[in-house]
Amino acid sequence: MSGMIEQQGECVRVRVHAQPRASRTEIVGEHDGALKVRVAAPPVDGAANTELVRFIAKRLGIARSLVHVVSGEAGRSKVVEIEGADTEHVRRALLG
């Protein structure tokens, strides 16, 4: 799990492996050192990224505007940045 969730200044970055076109959006574990998330949206016109941001923001209880895909917009391996968060809160919210 080391390196999956890291503090970067006033933001937290989370490595994510996204699996689009799932029946529902959910965290299903780990894949190659990244958080594996099934996303209930197709990888078309940014729909999967939008759903991923919505899901993470909801799990953290924060506004969507504080969550950004900063790397991997067109691939399955992504880096999601969460503004104003701390690693412990993010770990608890995403990993249980």
Short mmCIF file of N, CA and C in Angstrom, two decimals:
data_model
loop_
_atom_site.label_atom_id
_atom_site.label_comp_id
_atom_site.label_asym_id
_atom_site.label_seq_id
_atom_site.Cartn_x
_atom_site.Cartn_y
_atom_site.Cartn_z
N MET A 1 0.82 -1.20 0.00
CA MET A 1 0.00 0.00 0.00
C MET A 1 0.86 1.26 0.00
N SER A 2 2.12 1.11 0.33
CA SER A 2 3.02 2.25 0.35
C SER A 2 3.11 2.88 -1.03
N GLY A 3 2.96 4.19 -1.08
CA GLY A 3 3.05 4.88 -2.36
C GLY A 3 1.71 5.02 -3.07
N MET A 4 0.69 4.30 -2.61
CA MET A 4 -0.62 4.39 -3.23
C MET A 4 -1.28 5.72 -2.87
N ILE A 5 -1.11 6.14 -1.62
CA ILE A 5 -1.69 7.39 -1.12
C ILE A 5 -0.55 8.19 -0.51
N GLU A 6 -0.27 9.36 -1.08
CA GLU A 6 0.86 10.17 -0.61
C GLU A 6 0.49 11.63 -0.45
N GLN A 7 1.04 12.24 0.59
CA GLN A 7 0.88 13.68 0.81
C GLN A 7 1.80 14.42 -0.14
N GLN A 8 1.29 15.43 -0.83
CA GLN A 8 2.07 16.28 -1.73
C GLN A 8 1.75 17.72 -1.37
N GLY A 9 2.47 18.29 -0.42
CA GLY A 9 2.17 19.64 0.04
C GLY A 9 0.83 19.66 0.74
N GLU A 10 -0.09 20.50 0.24
CA GLU A 10 -1.42 20.59 0.85
C GLU A 10 -2.43 19.68 0.17
N CYS A 11 -1.95 18.80 -0.69
CA CYS A 11 -2.82 17.87 -1.40
C CYS A 11 -2.41 16.44 -1.09
N VAL A 12 -3.32 15.53 -1.36
CA VAL A 12 -3.03 14.10 -1.29
C VAL A 12 -3.20 13.55 -2.69
N ARG A 13 -2.24 12.72 -3.11
CA ARG A 13 -2.33 12.07 -4.42
C ARG A 13 -2.58 10.58 -4.21
N VAL A 14 -3.51 10.05 -5.01
CA VAL A 14 -3.88 8.65 -4.93
C VAL A 14 -3.66 8.02 -6.30
N ARG A 15 -2.89 6.94 -6.32
CA ARG A 15 -2.72 6.18 -7.57
C ARG A 15 -3.93 5.28 -7.71
N VAL A 16 -4.56 5.33 -8.90
CA VAL A 16 -5.79 4.58 -9.14
C VAL A 16 -5.66 3.76 -10.41
N HIS A 17 -6.13 2.52 -10.35
CA HIS A 17 -6.29 1.69 -11.55
C HIS A 17 -7.80 1.61 -11.78
N ALA A 18 -8.27 2.25 -12.85
CA ALA A 18 -9.71 2.32 -13.13
C ALA A 18 -10.13 1.21 -14.08
N GLN A 19 -11.28 0.63 -13.81
CA GLN A 19 -11.87 -0.38 -14.68
C GLN A 19 -13.25 0.15 -15.10
N PRO A 20 -13.32 0.76 -16.29
CA PRO A 20 -14.58 1.36 -16.73
C PRO A 20 -15.62 0.32 -17.13
N ARG A 21 -16.84 0.80 -17.34
CA ARG A 21 -17.99 -0.01 -17.77
C ARG A 21 -18.39 -1.09 -16.78
N ALA A 22 -18.22 -0.81 -15.51
CA ALA A 22 -18.64 -1.75 -14.47
C ALA A 22 -20.14 -1.55 -14.19
N SER A 23 -20.73 -2.51 -13.51
CA SER A 23 -22.16 -2.38 -13.20
C SER A 23 -22.42 -1.32 -12.14
N ARG A 24 -21.41 -1.08 -11.27
CA ARG A 24 -21.51 0.00 -10.29
C ARG A 24 -20.10 0.47 -9.93
N THR A 25 -20.01 1.68 -9.41
CA THR A 25 -18.71 2.23 -9.02
C THR A 25 -18.39 1.77 -7.62
N GLU A 26 -17.21 1.15 -7.47
CA GLU A 26 -16.81 0.63 -6.16
C GLU A 26 -15.31 0.38 -6.13
N ILE A 27 -14.76 0.41 -4.92
CA ILE A 27 -13.36 0.07 -4.70
C ILE A 27 -13.30 -1.43 -4.52
N VAL A 28 -12.40 -2.08 -5.28
CA VAL A 28 -12.34 -3.54 -5.22
C VAL A 28 -10.99 -4.07 -4.76
N GLY A 29 -10.11 -3.20 -4.30
CA GLY A 29 -8.83 -3.67 -3.79
C GLY A 29 -7.65 -2.92 -4.36
N GLU A 30 -6.59 -3.68 -4.64
CA GLU A 30 -5.34 -3.09 -5.10
C GLU A 30 -4.91 -3.77 -6.39
N HIS A 31 -4.27 -3.01 -7.27
CA HIS A 31 -3.73 -3.56 -8.52
C HIS A 31 -2.41 -2.85 -8.81
N ASP A 32 -1.31 -3.59 -8.79
CA ASP A 32 0.02 -3.03 -9.07
C ASP A 32 0.33 -1.78 -8.25
N GLY A 33 0.03 -1.81 -6.96
CA GLY A 33 0.34 -0.68 -6.09
C GLY A 33 -0.59 0.49 -6.23
N ALA A 34 -1.73 0.29 -6.87
CA ALA A 34 -2.72 1.36 -7.03
C ALA A 34 -4.06 0.87 -6.49
N LEU A 35 -4.90 1.82 -6.12
CA LEU A 35 -6.25 1.52 -5.67
C LEU A 35 -7.08 1.12 -6.89
N LYS A 36 -7.65 -0.09 -6.89
CA LYS A 36 -8.45 -0.54 -8.03
C LYS A 36 -9.89 -0.13 -7.83
N VAL A 37 -10.42 0.61 -8.80
CA VAL A 37 -11.79 1.12 -8.72
C VAL A 37 -12.54 0.72 -9.97
N ARG A 38 -13.64 0.01 -9.79
CA ARG A 38 -14.55 -0.26 -10.91
C ARG A 38 -15.41 0.98 -11.07
N VAL A 39 -15.53 1.44 -12.31
CA VAL A 39 -16.24 2.70 -12.58
C VAL A 39 -17.44 2.41 -13.47
N ALA A 40 -18.62 2.84 -13.03
CA ALA A 40 -19.87 2.60 -13.76
C ALA A 40 -20.09 3.66 -14.83
N ALA A 41 -19.12 3.80 -15.72
CA ALA A 41 -19.23 4.75 -16.84
C ALA A 41 -18.26 4.28 -17.91
N PRO A 42 -18.58 4.56 -19.17
CA PRO A 42 -17.66 4.18 -20.24
C PRO A 42 -16.50 5.17 -20.35
N PRO A 43 -15.38 4.74 -20.92
CA PRO A 43 -14.24 5.65 -21.08
C PRO A 43 -14.41 6.52 -22.32
N VAL A 44 -15.53 7.21 -22.41
CA VAL A 44 -15.86 8.03 -23.57
C VAL A 44 -16.13 9.46 -23.12
N ASP A 45 -15.51 10.42 -23.79
CA ASP A 45 -15.73 11.85 -23.50
C ASP A 45 -15.53 12.20 -22.03
N GLY A 46 -14.61 11.52 -21.37
CA GLY A 46 -14.31 11.84 -19.97
C GLY A 46 -15.33 11.36 -18.97
N ALA A 47 -16.30 10.55 -19.40
CA ALA A 47 -17.36 10.10 -18.49
C ALA A 47 -16.81 9.28 -17.34
N ALA A 48 -15.84 8.40 -17.60
CA ALA A 48 -15.28 7.58 -16.52
C ALA A 48 -14.52 8.44 -15.51
N ASN A 49 -13.78 9.43 -16.00
CA ASN A 49 -13.05 10.33 -15.10
C ASN A 49 -14.03 11.14 -14.24
N THR A 50 -15.09 11.62 -14.84
CA THR A 50 -16.10 12.38 -14.10
C THR A 50 -16.72 11.53 -13.01
N GLU A 51 -17.05 10.28 -13.32
CA GLU A 51 -17.64 9.37 -12.34
C GLU A 51 -16.64 9.04 -11.23
N LEU A 52 -15.38 8.85 -11.58
CA LEU A 52 -14.34 8.57 -10.59
C LEU A 52 -14.19 9.73 -9.62
N VAL A 53 -14.16 10.96 -10.14
CA VAL A 53 -14.05 12.16 -9.29
C VAL A 53 -15.28 12.26 -8.37
N ARG A 54 -16.46 12.04 -8.93
CA ARG A 54 -17.70 12.10 -8.14
C ARG A 54 -17.65 11.08 -6.99
N PHE A 55 -17.24 9.87 -7.32
CA PHE A 55 -17.20 8.79 -6.33
C PHE A 55 -16.21 9.09 -5.20
N ILE A 56 -15.01 9.52 -5.55
CA ILE A 56 -14.00 9.82 -4.54
C ILE A 56 -14.44 10.98 -3.66
N ALA A 57 -14.97 12.03 -4.27
CA ALA A 57 -15.45 13.18 -3.49
C ALA A 57 -16.55 12.76 -2.52
N LYS A 58 -17.46 11.92 -2.98
CA LYS A 58 -18.54 11.45 -2.11
C LYS A 58 -18.00 10.63 -0.95
N ARG A 59 -17.06 9.72 -1.22
CA ARG A 59 -16.46 8.89 -0.16
C ARG A 59 -15.75 9.75 0.89
N LEU A 60 -15.12 10.85 0.43
CA LEU A 60 -14.39 11.73 1.34
C LEU A 60 -15.29 12.78 1.99
N GLY A 61 -16.50 12.95 1.46
CA GLY A 61 -17.41 13.95 2.01
C GLY A 61 -16.98 15.36 1.69
N ILE A 62 -16.41 15.56 0.49
CA ILE A 62 -15.93 16.89 0.08
C ILE A 62 -16.53 17.27 -1.28
N ALA A 63 -16.35 18.52 -1.66
CA ALA A 63 -16.85 19.01 -2.95
C ALA A 63 -16.05 18.39 -4.10
N ARG A 64 -16.73 18.11 -5.20
CA ARG A 64 -16.07 17.56 -6.39
C ARG A 64 -14.97 18.47 -6.90
N SER A 65 -15.12 19.77 -6.70
CA SER A 65 -14.14 20.73 -7.21
C SER A 65 -12.77 20.57 -6.53
N LEU A 66 -12.70 19.81 -5.44
CA LEU A 66 -11.43 19.59 -4.74
C LEU A 66 -10.71 18.33 -5.20
N VAL A 67 -11.33 17.59 -6.13
CA VAL A 67 -10.77 16.32 -6.60
C VAL A 67 -10.48 16.45 -8.10
N HIS A 68 -9.26 16.09 -8.52
CA HIS A 68 -8.85 16.25 -9.91
C HIS A 68 -8.06 15.03 -10.38
N VAL A 69 -8.30 14.61 -11.62
CA VAL A 69 -7.44 13.61 -12.25
C VAL A 69 -6.28 14.40 -12.84
N VAL A 70 -5.06 14.23 -12.30
CA VAL A 70 -3.92 15.03 -12.73
C VAL A 70 -2.99 14.28 -13.68
N SER A 71 -3.22 12.99 -13.82
CA SER A 71 -2.38 12.18 -14.71
C SER A 71 -3.17 10.96 -15.14
N GLY A 72 -3.00 10.56 -16.40
CA GLY A 72 -3.64 9.35 -16.89
C GLY A 72 -5.08 9.52 -17.33
N GLU A 73 -5.45 10.72 -17.77
CA GLU A 73 -6.83 10.99 -18.15
C GLU A 73 -7.36 10.00 -19.18
N ALA A 74 -6.51 9.53 -20.10
CA ALA A 74 -6.97 8.66 -21.18
C ALA A 74 -6.64 7.18 -20.94
N GLY A 75 -6.04 6.85 -19.80
CA GLY A 75 -5.67 5.46 -19.54
C GLY A 75 -6.32 4.93 -18.28
N ARG A 76 -6.03 3.69 -17.98
CA ARG A 76 -6.57 3.08 -16.76
C ARG A 76 -5.78 3.47 -15.52
N SER A 77 -4.47 3.70 -15.69
CA SER A 77 -3.64 4.12 -14.56
C SER A 77 -3.70 5.63 -14.43
N LYS A 78 -4.18 6.08 -13.29
CA LYS A 78 -4.41 7.51 -13.08
C LYS A 78 -3.80 7.96 -11.76
N VAL A 79 -3.61 9.26 -11.64
CA VAL A 79 -3.27 9.87 -10.36
C VAL A 79 -4.36 10.90 -10.08
N VAL A 80 -4.99 10.74 -8.93
CA VAL A 80 -6.07 11.64 -8.52
C VAL A 80 -5.53 12.50 -7.38
N GLU A 81 -5.70 13.81 -7.50
CA GLU A 81 -5.23 14.74 -6.47
C GLU A 81 -6.43 15.29 -5.71
N ILE A 82 -6.30 15.32 -4.38
CA ILE A 82 -7.36 15.81 -3.51
C ILE A 82 -6.81 17.00 -2.75
N GLU A 83 -7.41 18.17 -2.98
CA GLU A 83 -6.94 19.41 -2.34
C GLU A 83 -7.37 19.46 -0.88
N GLY A 84 -6.45 19.97 -0.03
CA GLY A 84 -6.77 20.24 1.36
C GLY A 84 -7.06 19.02 2.21
N ALA A 85 -6.59 17.86 1.78
CA ALA A 85 -6.86 16.63 2.53
C ALA A 85 -5.59 16.17 3.24
N ASP A 86 -5.76 15.23 4.17
CA ASP A 86 -4.59 14.62 4.79
C ASP A 86 -4.66 13.11 4.53
N THR A 87 -3.51 12.48 4.51
CA THR A 87 -3.43 11.08 4.11
C THR A 87 -4.26 10.15 5.00
N GLU A 88 -4.30 10.40 6.29
CA GLU A 88 -5.05 9.52 7.19
C GLU A 88 -6.54 9.54 6.88
N HIS A 89 -7.10 10.73 6.66
CA HIS A 89 -8.51 10.84 6.31
C HIS A 89 -8.80 10.11 5.00
N VAL A 90 -7.93 10.30 4.01
CA VAL A 90 -8.11 9.67 2.70
C VAL A 90 -8.02 8.15 2.84
N ARG A 91 -7.03 7.67 3.58
CA ARG A 91 -6.90 6.20 3.80
C ARG A 91 -8.14 5.61 4.43
N ARG A 92 -8.62 6.25 5.49
CA ARG A 92 -9.83 5.75 6.17
C ARG A 92 -11.03 5.74 5.25
N ALA A 93 -11.22 6.81 4.49
CA ALA A 93 -12.39 6.94 3.64
C ALA A 93 -12.36 5.97 2.46
N LEU A 94 -11.18 5.73 1.90
CA LEU A 94 -11.09 4.90 0.71
C LEU A 94 -10.78 3.43 1.00
N LEU A 95 -10.06 3.18 2.07
CA LEU A 95 -9.65 1.81 2.35
C LEU A 95 -10.41 1.17 3.50
N GLY A 96 -11.23 1.99 4.17
CA GLY A 96 -12.04 1.46 5.26
C GLY A 96 -11.28 1.41 6.49
#
